[in-house]
Coordinates of C-alpha atoms in Angstrom, one line a residue:
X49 CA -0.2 9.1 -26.4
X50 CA -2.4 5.9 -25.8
X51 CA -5.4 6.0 -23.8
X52 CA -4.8 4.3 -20.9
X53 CA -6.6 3.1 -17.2
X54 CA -5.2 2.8 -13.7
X55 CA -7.0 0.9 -11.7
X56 CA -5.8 0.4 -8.3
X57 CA -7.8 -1.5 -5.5
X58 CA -8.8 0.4 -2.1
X59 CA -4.9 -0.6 -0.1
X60 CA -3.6 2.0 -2.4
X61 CA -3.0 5.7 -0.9
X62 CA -3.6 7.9 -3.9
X63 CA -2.9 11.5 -3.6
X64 CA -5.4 13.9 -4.2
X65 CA -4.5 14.8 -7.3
X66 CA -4.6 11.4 -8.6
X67 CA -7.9 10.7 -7.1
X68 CA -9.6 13.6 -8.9
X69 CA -7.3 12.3 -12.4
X70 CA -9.5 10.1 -15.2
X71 CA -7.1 7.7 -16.0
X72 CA -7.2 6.4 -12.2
X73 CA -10.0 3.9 -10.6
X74 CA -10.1 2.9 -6.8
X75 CA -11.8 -0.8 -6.9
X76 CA -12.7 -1.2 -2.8
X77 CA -12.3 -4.0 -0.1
X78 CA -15.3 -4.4 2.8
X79 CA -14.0 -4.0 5.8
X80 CA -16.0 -5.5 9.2
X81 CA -15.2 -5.3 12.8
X82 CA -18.2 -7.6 14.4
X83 CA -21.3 -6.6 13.1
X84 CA -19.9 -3.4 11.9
X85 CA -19.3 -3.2 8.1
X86 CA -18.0 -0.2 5.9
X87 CA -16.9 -0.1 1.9
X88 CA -13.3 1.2 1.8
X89 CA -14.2 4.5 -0.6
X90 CA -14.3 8.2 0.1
X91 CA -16.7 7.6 3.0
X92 CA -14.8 5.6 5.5
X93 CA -14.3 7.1 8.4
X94 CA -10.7 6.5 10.0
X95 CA -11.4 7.3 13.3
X96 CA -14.6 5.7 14.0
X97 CA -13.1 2.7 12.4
X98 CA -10.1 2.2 14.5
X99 CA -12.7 2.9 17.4
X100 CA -14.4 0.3 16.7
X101 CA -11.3 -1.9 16.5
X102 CA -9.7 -0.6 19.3
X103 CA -13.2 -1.6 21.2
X104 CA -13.5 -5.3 20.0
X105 CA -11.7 -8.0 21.5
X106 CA -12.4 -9.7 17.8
X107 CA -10.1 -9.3 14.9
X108 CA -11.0 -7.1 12.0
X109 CA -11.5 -8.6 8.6
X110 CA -11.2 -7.3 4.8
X111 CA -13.2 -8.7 1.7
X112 CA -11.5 -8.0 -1.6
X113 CA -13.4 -7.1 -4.6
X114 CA -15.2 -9.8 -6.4
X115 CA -13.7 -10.5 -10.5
X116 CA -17.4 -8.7 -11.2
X117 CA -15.5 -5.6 -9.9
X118 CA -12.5 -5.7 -11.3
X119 CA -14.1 -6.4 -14.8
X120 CA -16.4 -3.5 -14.8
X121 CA -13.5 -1.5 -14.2
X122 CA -11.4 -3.0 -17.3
X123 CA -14.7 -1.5 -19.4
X124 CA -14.4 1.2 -21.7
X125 CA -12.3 2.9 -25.1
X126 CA -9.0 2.3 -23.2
X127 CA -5.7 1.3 -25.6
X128 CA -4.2 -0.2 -22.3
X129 CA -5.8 -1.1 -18.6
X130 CA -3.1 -1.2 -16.0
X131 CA -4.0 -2.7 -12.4
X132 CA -2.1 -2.7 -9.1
X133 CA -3.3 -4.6 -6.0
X134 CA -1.9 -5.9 -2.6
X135 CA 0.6 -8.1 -2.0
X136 CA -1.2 -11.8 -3.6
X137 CA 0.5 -13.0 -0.5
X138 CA -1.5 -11.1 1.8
X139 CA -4.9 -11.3 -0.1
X140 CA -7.4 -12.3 -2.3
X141 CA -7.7 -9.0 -4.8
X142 CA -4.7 -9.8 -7.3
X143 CA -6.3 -13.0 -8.0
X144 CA -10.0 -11.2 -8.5
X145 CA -8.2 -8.7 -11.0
X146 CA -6.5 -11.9 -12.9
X147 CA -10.1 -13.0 -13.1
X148 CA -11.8 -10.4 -14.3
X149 CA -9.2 -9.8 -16.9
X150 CA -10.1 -13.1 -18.0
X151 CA -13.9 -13.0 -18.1
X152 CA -13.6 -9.7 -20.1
X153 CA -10.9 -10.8 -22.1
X154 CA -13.8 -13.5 -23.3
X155 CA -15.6 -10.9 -25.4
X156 CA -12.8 -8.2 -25.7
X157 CA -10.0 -10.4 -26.7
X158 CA -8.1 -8.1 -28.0
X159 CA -7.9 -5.8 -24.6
X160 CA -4.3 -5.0 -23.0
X161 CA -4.1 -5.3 -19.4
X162 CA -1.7 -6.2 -17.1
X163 CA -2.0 -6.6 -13.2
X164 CA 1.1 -5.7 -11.3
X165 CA 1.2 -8.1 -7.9
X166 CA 2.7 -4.7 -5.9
X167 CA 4.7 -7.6 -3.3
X168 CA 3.2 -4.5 -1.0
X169 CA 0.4 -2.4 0.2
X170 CA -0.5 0.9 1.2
X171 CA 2.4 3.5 -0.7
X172 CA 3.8 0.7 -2.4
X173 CA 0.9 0.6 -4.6
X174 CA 1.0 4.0 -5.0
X175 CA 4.5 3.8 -5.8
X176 CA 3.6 1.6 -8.9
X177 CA 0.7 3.3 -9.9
X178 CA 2.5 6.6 -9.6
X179 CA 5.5 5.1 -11.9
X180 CA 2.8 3.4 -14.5
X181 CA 1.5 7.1 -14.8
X182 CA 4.5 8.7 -15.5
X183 CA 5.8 6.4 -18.3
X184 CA 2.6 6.4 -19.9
X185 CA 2.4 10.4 -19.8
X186 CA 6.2 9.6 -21.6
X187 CA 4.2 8.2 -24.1
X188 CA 6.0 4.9 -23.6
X189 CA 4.3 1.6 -25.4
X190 CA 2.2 -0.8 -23.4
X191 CA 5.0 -3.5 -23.5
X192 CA 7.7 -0.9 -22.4
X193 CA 5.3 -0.1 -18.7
X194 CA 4.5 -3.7 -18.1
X195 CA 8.5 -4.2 -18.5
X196 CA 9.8 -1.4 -16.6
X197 CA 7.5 -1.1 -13.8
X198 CA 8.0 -5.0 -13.3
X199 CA 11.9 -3.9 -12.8
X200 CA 10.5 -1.3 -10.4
X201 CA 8.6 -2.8 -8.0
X202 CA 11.3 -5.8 -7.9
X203 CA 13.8 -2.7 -6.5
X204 CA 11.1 -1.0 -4.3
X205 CA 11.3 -1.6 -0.7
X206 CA 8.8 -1.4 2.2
X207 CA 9.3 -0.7 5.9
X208 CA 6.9 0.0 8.5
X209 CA 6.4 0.9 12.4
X210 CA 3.3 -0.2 14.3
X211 CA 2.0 1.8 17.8
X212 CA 0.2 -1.1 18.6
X213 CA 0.6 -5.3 18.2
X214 CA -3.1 -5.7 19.0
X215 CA -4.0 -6.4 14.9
X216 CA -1.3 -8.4 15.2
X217 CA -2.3 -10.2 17.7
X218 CA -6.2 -10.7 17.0
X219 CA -4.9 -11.8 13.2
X220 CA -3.3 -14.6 15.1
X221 CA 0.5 -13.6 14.0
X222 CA 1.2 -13.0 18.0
X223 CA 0.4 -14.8 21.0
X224 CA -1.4 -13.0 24.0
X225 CA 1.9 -13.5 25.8
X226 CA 4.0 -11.7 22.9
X227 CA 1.6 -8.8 23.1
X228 CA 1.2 -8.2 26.1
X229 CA 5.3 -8.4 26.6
X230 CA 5.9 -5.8 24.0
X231 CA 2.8 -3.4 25.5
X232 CA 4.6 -3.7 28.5
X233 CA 8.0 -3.1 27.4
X234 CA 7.3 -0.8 24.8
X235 CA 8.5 -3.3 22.5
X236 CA 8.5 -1.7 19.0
X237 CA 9.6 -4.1 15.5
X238 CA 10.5 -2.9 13.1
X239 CA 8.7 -4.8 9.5
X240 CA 9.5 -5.0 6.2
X241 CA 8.5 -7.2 3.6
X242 CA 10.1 -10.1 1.8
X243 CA 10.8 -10.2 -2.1
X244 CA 7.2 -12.6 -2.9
X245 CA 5.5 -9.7 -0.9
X246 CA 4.8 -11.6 2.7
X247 CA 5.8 -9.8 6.3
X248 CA 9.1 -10.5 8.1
X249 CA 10.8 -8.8 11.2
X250 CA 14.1 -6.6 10.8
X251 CA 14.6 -5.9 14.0
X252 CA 13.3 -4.5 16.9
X253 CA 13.9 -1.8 19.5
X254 CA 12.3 -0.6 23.0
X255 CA 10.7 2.8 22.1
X256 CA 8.2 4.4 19.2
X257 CA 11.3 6.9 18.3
X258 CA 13.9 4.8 18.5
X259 CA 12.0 2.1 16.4
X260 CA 11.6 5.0 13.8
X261 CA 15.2 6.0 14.1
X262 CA 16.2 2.4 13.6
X263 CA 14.3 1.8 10.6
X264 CA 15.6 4.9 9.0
X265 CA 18.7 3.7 9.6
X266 CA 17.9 0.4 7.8
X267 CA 16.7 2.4 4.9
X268 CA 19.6 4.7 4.4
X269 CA 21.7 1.6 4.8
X270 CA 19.9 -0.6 1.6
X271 CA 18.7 2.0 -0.3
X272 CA 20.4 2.6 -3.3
X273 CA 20.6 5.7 -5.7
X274 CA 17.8 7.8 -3.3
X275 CA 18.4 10.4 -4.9
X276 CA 16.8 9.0 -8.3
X277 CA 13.5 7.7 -6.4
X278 CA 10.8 8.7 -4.4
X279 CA 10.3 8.4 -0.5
X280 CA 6.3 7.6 -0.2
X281 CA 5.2 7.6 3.7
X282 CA 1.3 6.6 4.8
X283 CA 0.6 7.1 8.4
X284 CA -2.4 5.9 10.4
X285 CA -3.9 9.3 12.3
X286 CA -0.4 10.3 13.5
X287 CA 0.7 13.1 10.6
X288 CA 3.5 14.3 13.2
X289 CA 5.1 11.2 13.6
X290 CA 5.1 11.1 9.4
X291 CA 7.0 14.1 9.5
X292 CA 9.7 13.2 12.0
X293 CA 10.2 9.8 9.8
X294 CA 10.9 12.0 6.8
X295 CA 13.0 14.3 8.8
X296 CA 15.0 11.6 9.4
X297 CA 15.1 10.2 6.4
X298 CA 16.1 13.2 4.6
X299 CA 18.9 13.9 7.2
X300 CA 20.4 10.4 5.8
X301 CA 20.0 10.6 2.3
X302 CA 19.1 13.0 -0.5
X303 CA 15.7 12.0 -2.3
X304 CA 14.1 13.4 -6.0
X305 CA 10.7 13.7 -4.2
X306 CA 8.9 13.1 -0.9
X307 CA 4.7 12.5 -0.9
X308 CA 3.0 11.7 2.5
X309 CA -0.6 10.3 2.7
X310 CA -2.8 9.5 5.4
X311 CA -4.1 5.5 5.5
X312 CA -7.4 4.1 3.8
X313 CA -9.6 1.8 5.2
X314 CA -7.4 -1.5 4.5
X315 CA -4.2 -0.4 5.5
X316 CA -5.6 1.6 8.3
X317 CA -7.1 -2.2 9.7
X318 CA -3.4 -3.5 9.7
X319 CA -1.4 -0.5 10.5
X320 CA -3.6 0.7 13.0
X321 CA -3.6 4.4 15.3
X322 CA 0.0 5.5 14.9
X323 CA 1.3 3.3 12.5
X324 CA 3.8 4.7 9.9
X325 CA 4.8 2.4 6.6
X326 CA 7.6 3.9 4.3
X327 CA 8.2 2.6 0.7
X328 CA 11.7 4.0 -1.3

């Protein structure tokens, strides 16, 4: 079997087993709420995070890695570096992996490494990076991952559910108007994302369990051959709701294995208290 490197960047929900795993790297974004700043590692703290965003009436920002980062990373007696980052329609990191690849490809030139755009965030990524693993611990060749996790992620699908509209609205996607309407109405949409990795509606309901019962019901719809795949769930500080979503879930179709995970810093910024994202 080839040595090989996993480096994921900080959107990316690894499980605990994976975190503690060698072949795995978390690369972090910065996150700031006003004058508050925090590196999105093993020290963030959820709650005093979405305290502090919950408290401003600015909108939270993220900083992804600089190429520096990412080619540091790449360094070391690996046969094969694999990287998988957020959605390069929803930030800056894929690009900062591409560039690091290429500054270290200048003195290593003979280095394999790929970077998978995940068209996602959160479980997606850890989804891919879970599926890179797996056919590398098959002792599959470096041409034969790059190949069948691009087939993979171009299948995988992402849903999610959001508590609140207010990152929404301070990332300028709503207007005060829209917010305030769907606070007041209990207005819940339900998200998913498009195949080049940027945000659309599905639909929407009035409720939080509705919304979930709705997009369960979208997923059972599309989702094809569950019971080959994986049901991934993150949740933002609600580990409840994540159950009811994969009660659900499993209630509509029949899945090979369920993980859920708790949100990191980045997706913990966008999703905010209560969110739930689902990848299949």
């Amino acid at each position: 079997m080839m040595k090989y490197k996993i480096v994921v960047d900080s959107c990316c929900e690894l499980p605990e087993i994976q975190k503690k795993d060698p072949h795995f790297e978390i690369i972090p974004l910065t996150l700031s709420v006003d004058d508050y700043q925090v590196v999105d590692d093993e020290q963030f703290d959820q709650k005093e995070f979405i305290k502090r965003v919950s408290e401003s009436p600015n909108c939270p920002k993220s900083a992804c890695p600089s190429p520096e980062a990412y080619m540091q990373a790449y360094q070391g007696d690996y046969e094969a570096v694999f990287v998988v980052t957020l959605s390069a329609n929803l930030s800056g990191s894929y690009n900062s992996a591409v560039l690091g690849a290429n500054l270290y490809k200048e003195t290593s030139k003979d280095a394999k490494i790929h970077i998978f755009n995940s068209k996602s965030a959160s479980v997606g990524e850890t989804q891919i990076a879970l599926e890179i693993q797996k056919l590398a611990e098959e002792g599959k060749s470096f041409d034969i991952i790059v190949k069948q996790v691009e087939e993979f992620l171009e299948k995988m699908n992402t849903y999610f559910v959001l508590e609140t509209l207010d990152a929404l609205r301070k990332n300028g996607r709503l207007t005060n108007i829209q917010a305030v309407l769907a606070n007041v109405l209990s207005i819940k949409p339900i998200m998913g994302a498009n195949p080049d990795g940027t945000i659309c509606k599905l639909d929407q309901v009035r409720g939080m369990n509705k919304a979930l019962t709705k997009m369960a019901d979208l997923i059972a719809e599309k989702v094809i051959q569950p019971e080959e795949k994986r049901l991934a769930i993150s949740h933002c500080n609600c580990p409840e709701r994540a159950e009811y979503v994969k009660q659900l879930l499993l209630d509509r179709i029949k899945v090979k294995e369920t993980i859920i995970l708790n949100t990191a810093g980045v997706s913990t910024l966008y999703a905010s208290d209560g969110g739930i994202i689902v990848t299949i």
